[in-house]
Short mmCIF file of N, CA and C in Angstrom, two decimals:
data_model
loop_
_atom_site.label_atom_id
_atom_site.label_comp_id
_atom_site.label_asym_id
_atom_site.label_seq_id
_atom_site.Cartn_x
_atom_site.Cartn_y
_atom_site.Cartn_z
N MET T 1 -107.78 35.81 -129.35
CA MET T 1 -106.59 36.46 -128.88
C MET T 1 -106.67 38.03 -129.58
N ARG T 2 -105.87 38.64 -128.70
CA ARG T 2 -105.88 40.01 -129.10
C ARG T 2 -104.49 40.52 -129.23
N LYS T 3 -104.09 41.26 -130.46
CA LYS T 3 -102.72 41.85 -130.63
C LYS T 3 -102.64 42.94 -130.07
N VAL T 4 -101.51 43.07 -128.86
CA VAL T 4 -101.50 44.21 -127.86
C VAL T 4 -99.59 44.43 -127.90
N GLU T 5 -99.60 45.66 -128.00
CA GLU T 5 -98.47 46.34 -128.00
C GLU T 5 -98.15 47.34 -126.96
N LEU T 6 -97.21 46.86 -126.13
CA LEU T 6 -97.04 47.37 -124.55
C LEU T 6 -95.66 48.45 -124.50
N GLY T 7 -95.72 49.23 -123.81
CA GLY T 7 -94.37 49.94 -123.28
C GLY T 7 -94.42 50.46 -122.15
N TRP T 8 -93.44 50.18 -121.47
CA TRP T 8 -93.28 50.66 -119.85
C TRP T 8 -93.01 52.06 -119.56
N MET T 9 -93.65 52.88 -119.03
CA MET T 9 -93.29 54.52 -118.40
C MET T 9 -93.16 54.47 -116.99
N LEU T 10 -92.16 54.91 -116.36
CA LEU T 10 -91.62 54.96 -115.32
C LEU T 10 -91.84 56.68 -114.97
N PHE T 11 -92.16 56.52 -113.58
CA PHE T 11 -92.30 58.24 -113.02
C PHE T 11 -90.74 58.46 -112.78
N ASP T 12 -90.46 59.72 -112.98
CA ASP T 12 -88.94 60.24 -112.94
C ASP T 12 -89.51 61.30 -111.82
N ASP T 13 -89.09 61.08 -110.80
CA ASP T 13 -89.19 61.97 -109.47
C ASP T 13 -88.61 63.49 -109.80
N VAL T 14 -87.22 63.47 -110.33
CA VAL T 14 -86.38 64.55 -110.61
C VAL T 14 -87.41 65.56 -111.56
N LYS T 15 -87.65 64.98 -112.50
CA LYS T 15 -88.36 65.69 -113.94
C LYS T 15 -89.64 65.83 -113.79
N GLU T 16 -90.38 64.89 -112.65
CA GLU T 16 -91.86 64.96 -112.31
C GLU T 16 -92.59 64.78 -113.43
N CYS T 17 -92.27 63.73 -114.44
CA CYS T 17 -93.04 63.14 -115.36
C CYS T 17 -92.97 61.88 -115.73
N PHE T 18 -93.58 60.87 -116.69
CA PHE T 18 -93.15 59.72 -116.84
C PHE T 18 -92.53 59.84 -117.89
N THR T 19 -91.38 58.82 -118.13
CA THR T 19 -90.47 58.58 -119.04
C THR T 19 -90.40 56.97 -119.49
N GLN T 20 -90.14 56.86 -120.79
CA GLN T 20 -90.16 55.41 -121.03
C GLN T 20 -89.00 54.52 -121.06
N VAL T 21 -89.02 53.48 -120.31
CA VAL T 21 -87.93 52.72 -119.73
C VAL T 21 -87.56 51.92 -121.40
N ARG T 22 -86.26 51.86 -121.44
CA ARG T 22 -85.47 51.56 -122.64
C ARG T 22 -85.42 50.28 -122.44
N ALA T 23 -85.34 49.24 -123.53
CA ALA T 23 -84.99 48.00 -123.61
C ALA T 23 -84.04 47.29 -122.60
N ARG T 24 -83.05 48.04 -123.05
CA ARG T 24 -81.65 47.55 -122.27
C ARG T 24 -81.83 48.03 -120.40
N ARG T 25 -82.82 48.45 -120.17
CA ARG T 25 -82.92 48.89 -118.74
C ARG T 25 -84.29 47.73 -118.29
N GLY T 26 -84.54 46.78 -119.17
CA GLY T 26 -85.71 45.97 -118.78
C GLY T 26 -87.18 46.56 -119.48
N GLY T 27 -87.20 47.37 -120.25
CA GLY T 27 -88.52 48.04 -120.69
C GLY T 27 -88.65 48.03 -122.32
N GLY T 28 -88.43 48.88 -123.18
CA GLY T 28 -88.81 48.75 -124.20
C GLY T 28 -90.36 48.85 -125.00
N THR T 29 -90.46 47.97 -126.20
CA THR T 29 -91.84 47.87 -126.30
C THR T 29 -92.10 46.14 -126.48
N ARG T 30 -93.22 45.75 -126.65
CA ARG T 30 -93.76 44.33 -126.99
C ARG T 30 -94.93 44.13 -127.28
N LYS T 31 -94.68 43.36 -128.42
CA LYS T 31 -96.06 42.87 -128.83
C LYS T 31 -96.22 41.51 -128.53
N VAL T 32 -97.45 41.38 -127.90
CA VAL T 32 -98.25 40.40 -127.41
C VAL T 32 -99.43 39.56 -127.73
N ASP T 33 -99.55 38.36 -128.16
CA ASP T 33 -100.86 37.60 -128.32
C ASP T 33 -101.38 37.53 -127.14
N ALA T 34 -102.42 38.40 -126.60
CA ALA T 34 -102.98 38.29 -125.41
C ALA T 34 -104.52 37.77 -125.59
N ALA T 35 -104.69 36.94 -124.53
CA ALA T 35 -106.04 36.04 -124.57
C ALA T 35 -107.12 37.15 -123.96
N LYS T 36 -108.42 37.17 -124.27
CA LYS T 36 -109.43 38.15 -123.75
C LYS T 36 -109.45 38.30 -122.44
N GLU T 37 -109.17 36.70 -122.03
CA GLU T 37 -109.27 36.72 -120.55
C GLU T 37 -108.02 37.00 -119.58
N TRP T 38 -107.00 37.80 -120.33
CA TRP T 38 -105.80 37.83 -119.24
C TRP T 38 -106.24 39.02 -118.56
N THR T 39 -105.59 39.10 -117.33
CA THR T 39 -105.56 40.29 -116.56
C THR T 39 -104.32 41.03 -116.67
N LYS T 40 -104.05 42.46 -116.26
CA LYS T 40 -103.13 43.34 -116.30
C LYS T 40 -101.95 42.70 -116.02
N LYS T 41 -101.79 42.05 -114.71
CA LYS T 41 -100.75 41.54 -114.11
C LYS T 41 -99.95 40.27 -115.20
N GLU T 42 -100.86 39.76 -116.03
CA GLU T 42 -100.34 38.52 -117.08
C GLU T 42 -99.55 39.75 -118.02
N LEU T 43 -100.02 40.86 -118.48
CA LEU T 43 -99.37 41.65 -119.34
C LEU T 43 -97.94 42.83 -119.22
N LEU T 44 -97.55 42.58 -118.09
CA LEU T 44 -96.32 43.53 -117.49
C LEU T 44 -95.31 42.87 -117.73
N PHE T 45 -94.28 44.05 -117.30
CA PHE T 45 -92.81 43.87 -117.66
C PHE T 45 -92.19 43.33 -116.21
N PHE T 46 -92.66 42.09 -115.75
CA PHE T 46 -92.15 41.66 -114.30
C PHE T 46 -91.93 40.00 -114.40
N PRO T 47 -91.06 39.74 -114.87
CA PRO T 47 -91.27 38.11 -115.08
C PRO T 47 -90.87 37.39 -113.58
N ASN T 48 -91.32 36.67 -113.18
CA ASN T 48 -91.56 36.40 -111.68
C ASN T 48 -91.34 37.17 -111.05
N GLY T 49 -92.23 38.15 -111.05
CA GLY T 49 -92.50 39.27 -110.16
C GLY T 49 -91.25 40.38 -109.93
N LYS T 50 -90.46 40.59 -110.69
CA LYS T 50 -89.00 41.03 -110.57
C LYS T 50 -88.52 41.71 -112.07
N ASN T 51 -87.82 42.71 -111.95
CA ASN T 51 -87.17 43.05 -112.93
C ASN T 51 -86.19 44.04 -112.89
N PHE T 52 -85.50 44.79 -113.61
CA PHE T 52 -84.31 45.63 -113.01
C PHE T 52 -84.65 46.62 -112.30
N HIS T 53 -85.48 47.12 -112.03
CA HIS T 53 -85.97 48.05 -111.12
C HIS T 53 -86.57 47.83 -109.79
N GLY T 54 -86.62 46.36 -109.59
CA GLY T 54 -87.17 46.15 -108.30
C GLY T 54 -88.28 45.03 -108.35
N ASN T 55 -89.21 44.79 -107.31
CA ASN T 55 -90.27 43.71 -107.21
C ASN T 55 -91.21 44.90 -107.63
N ILE T 56 -92.42 43.89 -108.25
CA ILE T 56 -93.56 44.62 -108.48
C ILE T 56 -94.27 45.13 -107.45
N PHE T 57 -94.20 44.50 -106.29
CA PHE T 57 -94.97 45.41 -105.27
C PHE T 57 -94.66 46.54 -104.79
N GLU T 58 -93.23 46.89 -105.04
CA GLU T 58 -92.86 48.28 -104.91
C GLU T 58 -93.19 49.54 -106.00
N PHE T 59 -93.95 48.92 -106.72
CA PHE T 59 -94.96 50.04 -107.59
C PHE T 59 -96.32 49.74 -107.65
N ASP T 60 -96.87 51.21 -108.30
CA ASP T 60 -98.13 51.37 -108.15
C ASP T 60 -98.20 50.98 -109.97
N VAL T 61 -99.01 50.49 -109.94
CA VAL T 61 -99.23 49.79 -111.47
C VAL T 61 -100.42 49.80 -112.36
N ASP T 62 -100.36 50.12 -113.45
CA ASP T 62 -101.80 50.58 -114.03
C ASP T 62 -101.24 50.21 -115.44
N LEU T 63 -102.44 49.97 -116.31
CA LEU T 63 -102.41 50.34 -117.75
C LEU T 63 -103.26 51.29 -118.24
N LYS T 64 -102.37 52.01 -119.22
CA LYS T 64 -103.35 53.08 -120.09
C LYS T 64 -102.96 52.64 -121.39
N GLN T 65 -104.34 53.41 -122.33
CA GLN T 65 -103.94 53.57 -123.91
C GLN T 65 -103.51 55.06 -124.10
N GLY T 66 -102.21 54.75 -124.45
CA GLY T 66 -101.54 56.11 -124.72
C GLY T 66 -101.15 56.85 -123.35
N TYR T 67 -101.18 58.00 -123.22
CA TYR T 67 -100.89 58.57 -122.02
C TYR T 67 -101.89 59.12 -120.86
N SER T 68 -103.24 58.90 -121.26
CA SER T 68 -104.43 58.94 -120.37
C SER T 68 -105.16 58.08 -120.10
N THR T 69 -105.86 57.54 -120.96
CA THR T 69 -107.14 56.69 -120.68
C THR T 69 -106.71 55.43 -119.89
N LYS T 70 -107.16 55.07 -118.76
CA LYS T 70 -106.96 53.93 -118.09
C LYS T 70 -107.83 52.68 -118.89
N ILE T 71 -107.33 51.47 -118.78
CA ILE T 71 -107.63 50.44 -119.47
C ILE T 71 -108.35 49.32 -118.09
#
């Protein structure tokens, strides 16, 4: 198991940058004990494939370390 802390960033088309999604809107940060063999989808903020902002298939999804390095 690995300890992972996740936060969700959503691209703001008006500001043309990523902004953090706050907990009251389905985001916030989460601390997860993740098995080494878990995939990205198993770590995301989309229980049952949906959340406050829509269906997971409506988003381009990726994991990054900080703001830049893709995982």
